[in-house]
Coordinates of C-alpha atoms in Angstrom, one line a residue:
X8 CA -19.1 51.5 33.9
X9 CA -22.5 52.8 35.6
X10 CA -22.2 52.9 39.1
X11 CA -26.0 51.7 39.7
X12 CA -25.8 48.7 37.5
X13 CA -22.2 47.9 37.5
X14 CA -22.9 47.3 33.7
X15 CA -19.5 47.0 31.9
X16 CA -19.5 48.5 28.3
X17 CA -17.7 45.8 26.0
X18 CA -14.9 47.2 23.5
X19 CA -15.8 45.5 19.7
X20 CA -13.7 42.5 18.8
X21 CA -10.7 43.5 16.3
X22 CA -11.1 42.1 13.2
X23 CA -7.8 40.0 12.6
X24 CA -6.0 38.7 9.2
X25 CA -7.0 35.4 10.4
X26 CA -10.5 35.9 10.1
X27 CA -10.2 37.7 6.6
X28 CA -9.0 34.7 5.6
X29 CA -11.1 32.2 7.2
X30 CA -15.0 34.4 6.6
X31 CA -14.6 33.5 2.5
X32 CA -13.1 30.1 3.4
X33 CA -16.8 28.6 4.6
X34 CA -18.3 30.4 1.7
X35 CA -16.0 28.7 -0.7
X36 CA -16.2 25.2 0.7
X37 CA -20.2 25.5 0.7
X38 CA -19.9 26.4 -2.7
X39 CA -17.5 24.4 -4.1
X40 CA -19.7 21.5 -2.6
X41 CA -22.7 22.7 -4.4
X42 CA -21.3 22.6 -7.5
X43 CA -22.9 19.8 -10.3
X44 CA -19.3 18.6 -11.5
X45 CA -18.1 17.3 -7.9
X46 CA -21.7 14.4 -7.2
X47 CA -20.9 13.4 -11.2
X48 CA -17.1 13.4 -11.1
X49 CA -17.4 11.0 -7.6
X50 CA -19.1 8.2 -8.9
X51 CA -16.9 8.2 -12.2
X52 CA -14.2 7.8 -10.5
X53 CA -15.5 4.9 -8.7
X54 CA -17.1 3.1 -11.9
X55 CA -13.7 4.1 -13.5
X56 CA -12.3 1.8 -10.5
X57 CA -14.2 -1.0 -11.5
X58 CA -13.6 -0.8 -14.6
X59 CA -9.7 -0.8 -13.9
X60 CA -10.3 -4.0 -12.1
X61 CA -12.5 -5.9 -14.9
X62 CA -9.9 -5.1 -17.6
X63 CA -7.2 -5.9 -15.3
X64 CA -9.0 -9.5 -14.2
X65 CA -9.6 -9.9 -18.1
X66 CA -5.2 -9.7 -18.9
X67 CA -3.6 -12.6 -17.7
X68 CA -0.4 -11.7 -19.2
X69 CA 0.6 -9.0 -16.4
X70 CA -0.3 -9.8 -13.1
X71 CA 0.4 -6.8 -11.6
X72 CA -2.0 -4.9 -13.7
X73 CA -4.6 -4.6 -11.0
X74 CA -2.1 -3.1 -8.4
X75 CA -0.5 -0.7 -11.2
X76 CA -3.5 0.8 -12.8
X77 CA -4.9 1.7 -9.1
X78 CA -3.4 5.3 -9.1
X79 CA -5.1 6.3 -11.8
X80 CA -8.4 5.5 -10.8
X81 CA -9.2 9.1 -9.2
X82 CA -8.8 11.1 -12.5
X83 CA -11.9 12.3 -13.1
X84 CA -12.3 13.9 -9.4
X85 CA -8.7 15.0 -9.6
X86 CA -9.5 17.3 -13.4
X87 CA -12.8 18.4 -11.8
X88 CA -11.3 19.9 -8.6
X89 CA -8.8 21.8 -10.7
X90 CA -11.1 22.7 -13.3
X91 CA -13.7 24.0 -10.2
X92 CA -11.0 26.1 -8.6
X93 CA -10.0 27.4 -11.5
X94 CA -13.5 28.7 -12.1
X95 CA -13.1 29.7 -8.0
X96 CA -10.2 32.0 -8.8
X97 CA -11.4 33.1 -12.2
X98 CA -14.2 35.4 -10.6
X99 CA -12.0 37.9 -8.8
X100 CA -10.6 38.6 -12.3
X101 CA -14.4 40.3 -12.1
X102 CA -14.2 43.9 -11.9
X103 CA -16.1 43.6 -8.3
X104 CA -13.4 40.6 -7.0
X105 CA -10.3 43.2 -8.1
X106 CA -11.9 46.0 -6.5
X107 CA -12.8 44.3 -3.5
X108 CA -11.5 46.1 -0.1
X109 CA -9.9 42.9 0.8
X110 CA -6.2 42.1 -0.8
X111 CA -5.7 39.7 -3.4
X112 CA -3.2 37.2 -1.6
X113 CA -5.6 37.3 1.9
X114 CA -8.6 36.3 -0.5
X115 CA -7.1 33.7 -2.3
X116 CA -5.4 32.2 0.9
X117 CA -9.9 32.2 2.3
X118 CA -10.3 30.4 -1.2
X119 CA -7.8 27.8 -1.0
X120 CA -8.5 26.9 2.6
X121 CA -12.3 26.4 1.7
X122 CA -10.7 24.4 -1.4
X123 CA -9.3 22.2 1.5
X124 CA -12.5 20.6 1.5
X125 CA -12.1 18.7 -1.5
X126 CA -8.9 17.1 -0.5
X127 CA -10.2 15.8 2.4
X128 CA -13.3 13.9 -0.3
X129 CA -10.5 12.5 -2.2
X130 CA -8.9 11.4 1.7
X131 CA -12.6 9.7 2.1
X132 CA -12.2 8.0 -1.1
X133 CA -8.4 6.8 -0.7
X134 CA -9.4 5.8 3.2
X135 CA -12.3 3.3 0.6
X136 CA -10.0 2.5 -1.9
X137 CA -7.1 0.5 1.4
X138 CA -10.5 -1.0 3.1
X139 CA -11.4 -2.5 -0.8
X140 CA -7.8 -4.5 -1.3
X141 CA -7.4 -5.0 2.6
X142 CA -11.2 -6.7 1.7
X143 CA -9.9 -9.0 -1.0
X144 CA -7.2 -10.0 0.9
X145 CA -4.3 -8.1 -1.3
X146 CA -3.6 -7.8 -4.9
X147 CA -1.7 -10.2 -7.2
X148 CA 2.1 -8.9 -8.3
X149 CA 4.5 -10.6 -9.5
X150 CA 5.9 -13.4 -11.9
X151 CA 6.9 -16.7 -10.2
X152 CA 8.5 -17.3 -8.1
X153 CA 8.8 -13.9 -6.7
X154 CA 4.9 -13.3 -6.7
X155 CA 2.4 -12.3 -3.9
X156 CA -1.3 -12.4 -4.1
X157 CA -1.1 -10.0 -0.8
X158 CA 0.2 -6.8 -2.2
X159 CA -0.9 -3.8 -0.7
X160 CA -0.7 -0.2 -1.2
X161 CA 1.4 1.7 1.5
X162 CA 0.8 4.3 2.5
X163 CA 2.8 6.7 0.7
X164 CA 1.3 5.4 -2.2
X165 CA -2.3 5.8 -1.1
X166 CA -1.3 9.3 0.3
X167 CA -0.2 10.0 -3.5
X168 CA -4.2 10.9 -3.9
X169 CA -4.0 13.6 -1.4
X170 CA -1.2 15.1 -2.8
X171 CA -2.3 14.9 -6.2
X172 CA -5.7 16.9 -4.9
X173 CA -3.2 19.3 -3.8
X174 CA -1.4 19.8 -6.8
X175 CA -5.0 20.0 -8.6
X176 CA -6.2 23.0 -6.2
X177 CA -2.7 24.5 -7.2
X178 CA -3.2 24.3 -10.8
X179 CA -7.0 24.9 -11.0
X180 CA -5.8 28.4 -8.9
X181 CA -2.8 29.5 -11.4
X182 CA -4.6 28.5 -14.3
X183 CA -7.8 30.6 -12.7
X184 CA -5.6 33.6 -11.8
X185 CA -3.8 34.0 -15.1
X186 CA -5.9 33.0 -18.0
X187 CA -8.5 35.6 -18.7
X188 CA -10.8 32.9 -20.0
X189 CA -12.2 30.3 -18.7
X190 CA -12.5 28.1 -21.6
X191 CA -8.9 28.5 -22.2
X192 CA -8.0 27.6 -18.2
X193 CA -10.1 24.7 -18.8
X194 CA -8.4 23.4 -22.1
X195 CA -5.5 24.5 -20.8
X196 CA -5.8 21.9 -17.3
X197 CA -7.5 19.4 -19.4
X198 CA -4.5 19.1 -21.4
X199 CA -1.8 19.4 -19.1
X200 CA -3.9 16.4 -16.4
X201 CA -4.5 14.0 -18.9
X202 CA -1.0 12.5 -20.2
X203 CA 0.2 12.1 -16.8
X204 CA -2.5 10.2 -15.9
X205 CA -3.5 8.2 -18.8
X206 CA 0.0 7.5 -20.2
X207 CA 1.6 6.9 -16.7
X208 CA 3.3 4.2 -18.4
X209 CA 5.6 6.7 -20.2
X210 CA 7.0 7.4 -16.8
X211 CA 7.8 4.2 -15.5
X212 CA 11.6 3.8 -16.4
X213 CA 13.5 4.2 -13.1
X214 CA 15.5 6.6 -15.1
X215 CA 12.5 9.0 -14.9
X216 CA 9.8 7.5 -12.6
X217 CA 10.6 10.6 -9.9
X218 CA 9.7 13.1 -12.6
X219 CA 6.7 11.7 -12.8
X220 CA 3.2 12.8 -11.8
X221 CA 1.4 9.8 -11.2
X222 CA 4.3 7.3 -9.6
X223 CA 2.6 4.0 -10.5
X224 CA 4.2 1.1 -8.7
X225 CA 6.1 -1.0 -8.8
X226 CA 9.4 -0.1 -10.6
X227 CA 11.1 -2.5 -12.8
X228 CA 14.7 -2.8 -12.3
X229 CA 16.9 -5.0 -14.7
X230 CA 18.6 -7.5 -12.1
X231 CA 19.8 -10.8 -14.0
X232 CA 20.0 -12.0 -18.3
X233 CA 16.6 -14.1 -19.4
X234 CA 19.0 -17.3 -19.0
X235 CA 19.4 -16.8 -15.2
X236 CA 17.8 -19.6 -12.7
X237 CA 15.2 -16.9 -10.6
X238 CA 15.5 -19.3 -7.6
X239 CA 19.0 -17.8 -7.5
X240 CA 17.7 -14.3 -7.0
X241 CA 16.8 -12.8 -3.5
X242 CA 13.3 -14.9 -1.9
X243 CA 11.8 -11.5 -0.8
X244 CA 12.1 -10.3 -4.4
X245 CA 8.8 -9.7 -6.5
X246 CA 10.0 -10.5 -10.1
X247 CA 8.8 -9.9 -13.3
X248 CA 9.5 -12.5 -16.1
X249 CA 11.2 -12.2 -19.4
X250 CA 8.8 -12.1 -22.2
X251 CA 7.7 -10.0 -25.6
X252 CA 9.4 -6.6 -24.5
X253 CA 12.2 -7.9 -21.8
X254 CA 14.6 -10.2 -22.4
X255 CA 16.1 -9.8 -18.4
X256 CA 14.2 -11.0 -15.2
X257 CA 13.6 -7.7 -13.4
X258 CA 12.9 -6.8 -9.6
X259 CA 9.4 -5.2 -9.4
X260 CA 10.6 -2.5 -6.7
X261 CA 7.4 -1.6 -4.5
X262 CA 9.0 0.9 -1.6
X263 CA 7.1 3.2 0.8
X264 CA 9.6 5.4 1.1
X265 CA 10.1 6.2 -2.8
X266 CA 6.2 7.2 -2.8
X267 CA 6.9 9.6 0.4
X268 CA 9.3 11.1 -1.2
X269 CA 7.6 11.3 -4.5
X270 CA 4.6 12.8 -2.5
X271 CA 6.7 15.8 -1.1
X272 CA 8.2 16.5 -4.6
X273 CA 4.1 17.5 -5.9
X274 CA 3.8 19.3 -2.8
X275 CA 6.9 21.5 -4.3
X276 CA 5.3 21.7 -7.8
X277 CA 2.0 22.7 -5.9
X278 CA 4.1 25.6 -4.4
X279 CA 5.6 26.4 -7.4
X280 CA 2.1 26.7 -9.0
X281 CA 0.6 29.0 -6.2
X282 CA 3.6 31.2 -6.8
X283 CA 1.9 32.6 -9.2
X284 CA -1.3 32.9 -7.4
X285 CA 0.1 35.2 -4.7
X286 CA 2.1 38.4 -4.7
X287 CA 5.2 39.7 -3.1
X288 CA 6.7 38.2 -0.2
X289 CA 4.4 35.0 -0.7
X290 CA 5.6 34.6 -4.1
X291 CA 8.8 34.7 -3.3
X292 CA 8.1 32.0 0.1
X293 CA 6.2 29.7 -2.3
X294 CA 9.2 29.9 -4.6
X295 CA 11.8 29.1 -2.3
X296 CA 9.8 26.6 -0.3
X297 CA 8.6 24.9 -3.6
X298 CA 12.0 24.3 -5.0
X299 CA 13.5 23.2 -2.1
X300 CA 10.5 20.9 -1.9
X301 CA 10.9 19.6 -5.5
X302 CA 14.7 19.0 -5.6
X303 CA 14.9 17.0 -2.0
X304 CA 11.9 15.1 -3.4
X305 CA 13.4 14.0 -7.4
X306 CA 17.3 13.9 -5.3
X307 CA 15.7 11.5 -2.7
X308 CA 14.0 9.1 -4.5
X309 CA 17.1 8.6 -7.3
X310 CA 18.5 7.8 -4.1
X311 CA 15.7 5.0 -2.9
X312 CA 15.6 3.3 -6.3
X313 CA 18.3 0.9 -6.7
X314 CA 20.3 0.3 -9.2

């Protein structure tokens, strides 16, 4: 400290792991938002969306195709944010990432928080998708006369999306991290993305629906023979109708909580996946918190669905 000026010299600011973490975090999310894939994969999701609810319009047969298809809708955003991490992730197998001065876990926790910028586009798009069917008024479920042509997504379903960008991230980053080619991470993420989303229907037996990926809702539960009077059933049941593959009437079970729950069992299989992102104690964090995550998410919603 000068005695004339009463200047005060100023100690340099320490460098913490926090801002490791968060420097290649704003680089990420600028260049993840750059990238060509993310302004095609946007509007295909949306034109995907319309088609869903042209096709659905067109089948008379089901009315609850509208309100079923609707998870499915965000497919092609969900493959390209995992296919654009993966790519992320794949350049530190580079000889300059590996022998960067910064270690491996603290850059890939700056990566995926700049990846965090992509779940909040799909949030943007989910917020779009509740203002369309609050616009119409609600979507048409149900055989009569347990039928509404109000139906509306809750919001554990609609926070499915969000979840599902999660799990993407934590794919795209395994599949980066541990395949040494691209082309083989790619194939690899197409492949294990696309039956869960485009054969959903595989997974729609209550028996199985909390293994699923995509939960599509409603549930159909067996309730009464084809020969029972419905009017005899509960009034605040939606229904669906015997017909070509069911010869019962069965409860189409639409439950907030069952997609909460379902929602924190991808967060565990989004742990489980970075797992094998990260190294020592993380690994074994993301383990433990994964499959605690996972098991109270499948145990709870067995327990929701009824029987």
């Amino acid at each position: 400290m000068s005695p004339k000026t009463g200047s005060r010299l100023v100690a340099p600011r320490t460098t913490t792991q926090r801002d490791v973490v968060r420097a290649p975090a704003g680089t990420e999310a600028r260049r993840l938002l750059r990238r060509p894939l993310l302004p095609i994969s946007i509007p295909a999701s949306a034109l995907l969306g319309a088609e869903v609810l042209r096709s659905s319009n067109l089948d008379g047969d089901w009315n609850g195709a509208e309100y079923s298809s609707g998870p499915v809708v965000m497919f092609p955003l969900i493959l390209t944010i995992a296919l654009m991490v993966a790519e992320a992730f794949h350049r530190e197998r580079h000889p300059v990432g590996i022998e960067a001065p910064t270690e491996s876990s603290t850059r890939a926790a700056g990566s995926l928080l700049g990846a965090l910028v992509l779940v909040a586009i799909v949030g943007l798009m989910t917020v779009g998708v509740a203002g369309y069917v609050a616009g119409v008024g609600g979507l048409d479920l149900g055989d009569e006369p347990g039928r509404t042509l109000h139906a509306r997504f809750s919001v554990g379903e609609l926070l499915q999306h969000v979840a599902l960008a999660v799990l993407a991230i934590a794919t795209g980053a395994a599949a980066g991290r541990r395949f040494a080619s691209r082309v083989t991470a790619g194939l690899v993420l197409f492949a294990g993305w696309f039956p869960p989303m485009f054969v959903y229907w595989m997974f729609r037996a209550p028996a199985i629906v909390p293994f699923s990926i995509v939960q599509v809702q409603p549930v159909n539960v067996r309730v009464a023979h084809e020969n029972t009077d419905p009017l005899t059933l509960p009034a605040e049941w939606l229904l669906s109708s015997p017909g070509e593959f069911r010869d019962y009437w069965g409860r189409q079970f639409v439950s907030s909580a069952l997609a909460g729950w379902h929602d924190l069992w991808l967060l565990g299989l989004a742990c489980l996946f970075l797992s094998l992102v990260f190294t020592g104690r993380w690994r074994r964090r993301l383990l433990a918190v994964g499959a605690v995550l996972a098991v109270a998410g499948i145990s709870a919603q067995y327990a929701v669905i009824p029987r």
